[in-house]
Amino acid sequence: MKLSSKNLHERTDVLYDAIVAGGGAGGLSAAIYLARYGLKCLVVEKGRGRSFWMQELRNYFGVDPTTPGRQLQKHGTETALSWGADYLMGYVEDVADRGDHLEVKVKVGKQNSIYPVFKAKYLVAATGIIDILPQLEDMQNVYDYAGYTLHVCMICDGFDMWDQKAILIAGSEAKIEAAFVLSWFTPYITVLTHGLFTVSDAMKQKLQEHGYPLIETPIARFLGENHKLQGVEFVDGRRIECTTGLINMGAKYHNHYLKGIPELTWEGESLVTDEFCQTTHPRIFAVGDLKKGLNQVSIAVADGTLAATKIWRNIRRSTPPRKWLENIPA
Amino acid sequence: MKLSSKNLHERTDVLYDAIVAGGGAGGLSAAIYLARYGLKCLVVEKGRGRSFWMQELRNYFGVDPTTPGRQLQKHGTETALSWGADYLMGYVEDVADRGDHLEVKVKVGKQNSIYPVFKAKYLVAATGIIDILPQLEDMQNVYDYAGYTLHVCMICDGFDMWDQKAILIAGSEAKIEAAFVLSWFTPYITVLTHGLFTVSDAMKQKLQEHGYPLIETPIARFLGENHKLQGVEFVDGRRIECTTGLINMGAKYHNHYLKGIPELTWEGESLVTDEFCQTTHPRIFAVGDLKKGLNQVSIAVADGTLAATKIWRNIRRSTPPRKWLENIPA
């Protein structure tokens, strides 16, 4: 059922089988499986995650390649609710390990916030990442193109950039290396640093050898209309033409609430997991972009399947099989 | 493009980047990714695989839980074709390793068959499994219920059996063990052997302790209407009531065409693969039910993603990045 500040007190005494932090593709897939294993689960979704910003999901089997991520997310939320999952809009603040269960503190409401604590045997961390975008004075100008013709994922959208004049906005020198992969899709690449870092002479030479111009002046604004990129204007007034681009400035990981759990193993900001997405803490699973691996919807969905299945196995094996000793209920 | 006996000669001289054997969820996901990596691929689908028989796909994120597998398969086929994949109805007969490429022999047409040979750098084996069903004189009687209320996958459909009177049709004594897992969903289980094997005294006692009746008489027919199971009649005329059931008689693996490749590693009939679904042969990947792991659509779809991505990486890394040295084509 849908929880809110009005009715969530009905659930704060419940020991959930699992709490799913994050209601994107991975979290909702986990919730659908958990609910269909007959397990009590609660999805906590803060809103406006990476799926929300996906304008067209190109690669996910079974879904039209023009489907926006938010539509899929809405559909999955309704499906999880229909199978019996609980769902709450809120922000996971903290997770505390109480030995035989976890306590999950959630911030509900942006104003006059309340901080209920929910209990669960397992946690599925599915809060994902959010791509770092170039910061311009007018952020709406960025949102007008990001996710449309200015992409954040080469695997998802490289095909749609084929042989187009493209910009690569890099967040560091290491992230410029993406140009030499992006060239699979288009070699007409101009590399932009947005004035954020200095580029080594070696990299400058490598770019020159490949014929990729480098512009180190900060971006003033993106040009175009109707979400279709046509060019970039820089703070010095210079303009270039381009019809597409890739933002490669890294990502912010929504993982702060796990930083107090000493048993977890990190690789950078990603969680290390086993083949069932279990972290090195036996009650905590990580799915989708939070864990190591490809950041793809299809992977997150499978991760949710795996985590839910392992949680079900663990819980099921802790109780003996039910016997047919009584009459069948009418 | 769609290939047939009429136009396939246009493709027998092509060196495909990858041939995908099997056009179910895993194969089509691989084809969608391969095509969107700009790689040349051919899907060979024999028809009537496991996805075809799925009446309602319950657990796959983003798709209504009443969606039949064949609808999803049709949708995925059209998507793969729209991105540029080739597609042929045919039966993969044999794969020969030619060192720097593979040769894939396909049988096309059930009558007056022809046997074209296609060449590819990589093979994605996605031909899956098919569940073994109880053999009755009137097989239509089996098909009337199998996939509807008589299930073949407990993970997919256990929830829909909740506390119902159920049969478990086991193909061997070891497969009777599923009763003690199925009891998570319902304890009202009658175990049927269909007269195929004898049950040990130890198992008989274990079933008795759990209150699960055992019937060793062969099934004559399933009773019910409109795909809704109501009972079973046995060859001795005895009848029992039940509203649902699970068939657990094992599966036939569609893997014969790989048996001549000595580098492959098998675990039973399943292929051992790495984290990108690569087998122990560097040019052969296995996805979905053919490889070890959970037999779920979501897993197969992610497998297709992984295999296609690794193939793209291999091919991309074998050629230098494209340079921007010439003018942009108009």
XYZ file of C-alpha atoms in Angstrom, chain A:
330
model
C 0.000 0.000 0.000
C 1.031 3.595 -0.528
C 2.381 5.106 2.681
C 2.450 8.776 3.563
C 2.977 10.851 6.679
C -0.690 10.120 7.476
C -0.572 6.317 7.611
C 3.082 5.320 7.908
C 2.766 4.823 11.680
C 0.843 1.635 10.792
C 4.114 0.203 9.475
C 6.783 1.389 11.904
C 6.147 -1.614 14.178
C 6.308 -4.096 11.287
C 9.478 -6.110 10.732
C 9.718 -5.997 6.936
C 11.409 -8.850 5.124
C 13.158 -6.227 3.020
C 13.315 -2.490 2.578
C 14.224 -1.358 -0.922
C 15.967 2.017 -0.935
C 15.263 3.523 -4.356
C 12.339 3.011 -6.707
C 14.072 3.005 -10.079
C 14.390 -0.003 -12.384
C 16.517 -2.114 -10.010
C 14.545 -1.325 -6.866
C 11.162 -1.867 -8.488
C 12.252 -5.144 -10.068
C 13.408 -6.279 -6.607
C 10.071 -5.171 -5.108
C 8.043 -7.002 -7.769
C 9.964 -10.212 -7.099
C 9.927 -9.800 -3.315
C 6.171 -9.206 -3.329
C 5.609 -12.234 -5.554
C 7.702 -14.351 -3.204
C 5.093 -13.347 -0.615
C 7.590 -11.247 1.322
C 6.734 -8.001 3.078
C 8.668 -5.163 1.494
C 8.746 -1.389 1.484
C 10.106 0.731 -1.362
C 11.405 4.170 -0.362
C 11.772 6.489 -3.353
C 13.092 10.030 -3.165
C 11.977 11.002 -6.681
C 13.866 12.429 -9.642
C 16.507 9.715 -9.932
C 18.317 8.689 -13.099
C 15.320 6.798 -14.572
C 13.207 9.914 -14.125
C 15.517 11.889 -16.410
C 15.735 9.283 -19.193
C 13.804 10.724 -22.087
C 13.838 7.624 -24.250
C 14.848 4.176 -23.130
C 16.422 2.756 -26.266
C 17.750 -0.673 -25.390
C 15.361 -2.387 -23.010
C 13.810 -5.533 -24.495
C 10.031 -5.496 -24.720
C 9.492 -1.758 -24.387
C 9.140 0.743 -27.244
C 12.442 2.597 -27.734
C 10.658 5.929 -27.300
C 9.447 5.095 -23.785
C 10.534 7.647 -21.174
C 12.103 6.290 -18.009
C 9.513 8.013 -15.815
C 6.695 6.130 -17.601
C 8.400 2.816 -16.946
C 8.998 3.839 -13.345
C 5.315 4.710 -12.867
C 4.309 1.390 -14.420
C 6.689 -0.582 -12.227
C 5.526 1.270 -9.104
C 1.914 0.381 -9.829
C 2.868 -3.236 -10.519
C 4.820 -3.553 -7.258
C 1.909 -2.006 -5.317
C -0.555 -4.345 -7.030
C 1.432 -7.391 -5.863
C 1.414 -6.088 -2.276
C 4.558 -4.019 -1.817
C 4.440 -0.904 0.378
C 5.688 2.348 -1.152
C 6.733 5.619 0.448
C 8.046 8.855 -1.023
C 10.970 9.709 1.216
C 14.702 9.978 1.539
C 16.748 7.269 3.225
C 18.868 9.122 5.769
C 20.596 6.353 7.650
C 20.845 2.609 8.125
C 21.721 1.119 11.504
C 22.727 -2.504 11.984
C 20.897 -4.038 14.959
C 22.351 -7.521 14.498
C 19.234 -9.549 13.695
C 17.675 -6.695 11.714
C 18.368 -3.278 10.232
C 16.819 0.048 11.131
C 16.231 2.433 8.250
C 15.628 6.100 9.046
C 13.652 7.950 6.391
C 13.069 11.664 5.951
C 9.487 12.257 4.819
C 8.367 15.656 3.588
C 10.633 18.474 2.476
C 9.020 20.887 4.914
C 7.953 19.963 8.429
C 9.827 16.746 7.798
C 9.272 13.699 9.959
C 11.845 10.945 10.440
C 10.189 7.538 10.869
C 12.376 4.480 11.429
C 11.442 1.218 9.688
C 12.768 -2.231 10.533
C 13.733 -4.943 8.048
C 15.612 -8.210 7.854
C 17.275 -7.137 4.606
C 18.054 -3.950 2.719
C 18.229 -3.661 -1.050
C 20.265 -0.541 -1.847
C 18.984 0.652 -5.218
C 19.448 4.409 -4.927
C 21.736 4.585 -7.942
C 23.687 7.510 -9.252
C 22.942 10.825 -10.856
C 25.025 12.183 -13.691
C 26.939 15.379 -13.035
C 25.901 18.018 -15.570
C 27.792 21.142 -16.587
C 26.757 23.944 -14.254
C 25.530 26.969 -16.185
C 23.861 30.053 -14.817
C 20.659 28.999 -16.581
C 20.282 25.304 -15.668
C 17.023 25.084 -17.622
C 19.168 25.526 -20.739
C 21.044 22.344 -19.741
C 17.843 20.412 -18.975
C 16.456 21.423 -22.382
C 19.067 19.206 -24.061
C 20.375 16.717 -21.466
C 18.761 13.335 -22.096
C 17.485 14.402 -25.521
C 20.358 15.090 -27.933
C 22.975 15.738 -25.246
C 23.470 12.275 -23.825
C 24.988 10.922 -20.617
C 25.383 7.233 -21.625
C 27.349 6.158 -24.671
C 26.144 2.546 -24.552
C 22.524 3.692 -24.500
C 22.725 6.472 -27.052
C 25.969 6.264 -29.049
C 24.031 4.783 -31.969
C 21.868 7.904 -32.166
C 25.022 10.047 -32.528
C 26.243 8.141 -35.586
C 28.616 10.258 -37.712
C 27.128 13.464 -36.287
C 29.131 16.488 -35.231
C 29.400 15.951 -31.505
C 30.762 17.557 -28.374
C 32.280 15.594 -25.521
C 32.047 17.507 -22.252
C 34.662 15.969 -19.976
C 34.882 16.479 -16.214
C 38.587 15.605 -15.938
C 41.506 14.696 -18.155
C 40.867 10.980 -17.616
C 37.299 11.452 -18.840
C 38.595 12.820 -22.158
C 39.631 9.228 -22.949
C 35.955 8.572 -23.764
C 36.591 10.430 -27.050
C 38.588 7.463 -28.330
C 35.605 5.179 -27.632
C 32.952 7.638 -28.816
C 34.843 7.696 -32.125
C 33.323 4.252 -32.767
C 30.032 6.087 -33.266
C 31.336 9.392 -34.662
C 34.841 10.769 -35.258
C 33.592 14.385 -35.508
C 34.274 15.150 -31.871
C 35.066 18.477 -30.233
C 36.261 18.070 -26.643
C 35.135 20.660 -24.083
C 36.572 21.076 -20.575
C 34.123 23.840 -19.561
C 37.202 25.487 -18.030
C 37.183 23.023 -15.156
C 40.699 21.595 -15.446
C 43.893 21.949 -17.403
C 44.776 19.450 -20.088
C 48.258 17.935 -20.244
C 50.440 18.422 -23.297
C 50.389 14.674 -23.930
C 46.578 14.638 -24.109
C 46.553 17.760 -26.271
C 48.872 16.026 -28.687
C 46.797 12.842 -28.719
C 43.630 14.828 -29.466
C 45.430 16.714 -32.220
C 46.649 13.461 -33.771
C 43.049 12.288 -33.921
C 41.809 15.606 -35.300
C 39.569 16.319 -32.297
C 39.507 20.060 -31.464
C 39.828 20.976 -27.774
C 38.056 23.997 -26.297
C 38.998 24.933 -22.747
C 36.773 28.023 -22.491
C 33.714 27.665 -20.204
C 30.369 27.064 -21.905
C 27.930 29.987 -21.784
C 24.902 28.164 -23.187
C 23.669 25.459 -25.481
C 22.038 26.521 -28.731
C 19.147 24.875 -30.514
C 15.418 24.427 -30.230
C 12.883 21.780 -29.368
C 15.535 19.763 -27.439
C 17.599 19.518 -30.649
C 21.133 20.729 -30.111
C 22.544 22.988 -32.841
C 25.653 24.386 -31.209
C 27.439 25.748 -28.178
C 28.235 29.335 -27.224
C 31.226 29.949 -24.976
C 31.758 32.733 -22.424
C 34.101 34.519 -24.833
C 31.290 34.716 -27.396
C 32.735 32.032 -29.656
C 30.255 29.546 -31.125
C 30.621 26.079 -32.603
C 28.138 23.899 -34.441
C 27.162 20.431 -33.242
C 23.999 18.330 -33.351
C 24.681 15.987 -30.469
C 26.925 15.504 -27.477
C 28.015 13.322 -24.612
C 28.402 14.580 -21.060
C 31.150 12.632 -19.283
C 31.624 14.443 -16.007
C 31.171 11.558 -13.624
C 28.278 10.821 -11.322
C 27.156 11.411 -7.774
C 26.489 8.149 -5.937
C 23.474 8.093 -3.631
C 25.209 5.970 -1.032
C 25.757 8.232 1.983
C 23.329 6.223 4.154
C 25.588 3.170 3.853
C 28.834 4.847 4.838
C 28.393 3.938 8.524
C 28.305 0.176 7.869
C 31.881 -1.049 8.366
C 31.323 -4.505 6.791
C 30.709 -3.092 3.312
C 33.451 -3.274 0.665
C 33.802 -0.326 -1.677
C 35.571 0.088 -4.970
C 35.624 3.838 -5.296
C 32.001 4.754 -4.669
C 30.662 1.421 -6.000
C 29.721 -1.491 -3.781
C 31.368 -4.839 -4.326
C 28.752 -7.622 -4.552
C 28.568 -11.341 -5.250
C 26.683 -13.042 -8.092
C 23.373 -12.461 -6.248
C 24.125 -8.762 -5.625
C 24.816 -9.418 -1.955
C 27.354 -7.020 -0.498
C 29.927 -8.126 2.050
C 27.292 -7.382 4.717
C 24.971 -10.424 4.869
C 21.778 -8.310 5.209
C 22.584 -5.685 2.576
C 22.234 -6.116 -1.177
C 23.160 -3.541 -3.815
C 21.602 -3.444 -7.288
C 21.890 -1.321 -10.409
C 24.234 1.623 -10.715
C 25.323 1.543 -7.036
C 27.219 -1.664 -7.583
C 30.119 -2.418 -9.905
C 29.218 -3.209 -13.508
C 27.368 -1.782 -16.502
C 24.900 1.003 -15.728
C 22.024 -0.267 -17.839
C 18.322 -0.677 -17.058
C 18.416 -4.321 -18.152
C 21.238 -5.034 -15.708
C 19.463 -3.264 -12.834
C 16.284 -5.262 -13.507
C 18.190 -8.554 -13.416
C 19.998 -7.403 -10.269
C 16.630 -6.845 -8.591
C 15.630 -10.387 -9.569
C 18.823 -11.834 -8.138
C 18.764 -9.895 -4.851
C 15.089 -10.698 -4.208
C 15.643 -14.373 -4.993
C 18.584 -14.666 -2.604
C 16.623 -12.885 0.150
C 13.725 -15.277 -0.411
C 16.065 -18.275 -0.265
C 17.628 -17.041 2.968
C 14.262 -16.429 4.635
C 12.694 -19.610 3.299
C 15.582 -21.774 4.446
C 15.343 -20.330 7.961
C 11.893 -21.896 8.420
C 10.859 -25.537 7.885
C 8.564 -26.407 4.932
C 4.868 -25.981 5.677
C 3.047 -29.277 6.247
C -0.376 -30.287 4.970
C -1.723 -31.320 8.333
C -4.881 -29.273 8.652
C -7.865 -28.943 6.374
C -7.627 -26.612 3.422
C -9.112 -23.203 4.293
C -12.379 -22.544 2.492
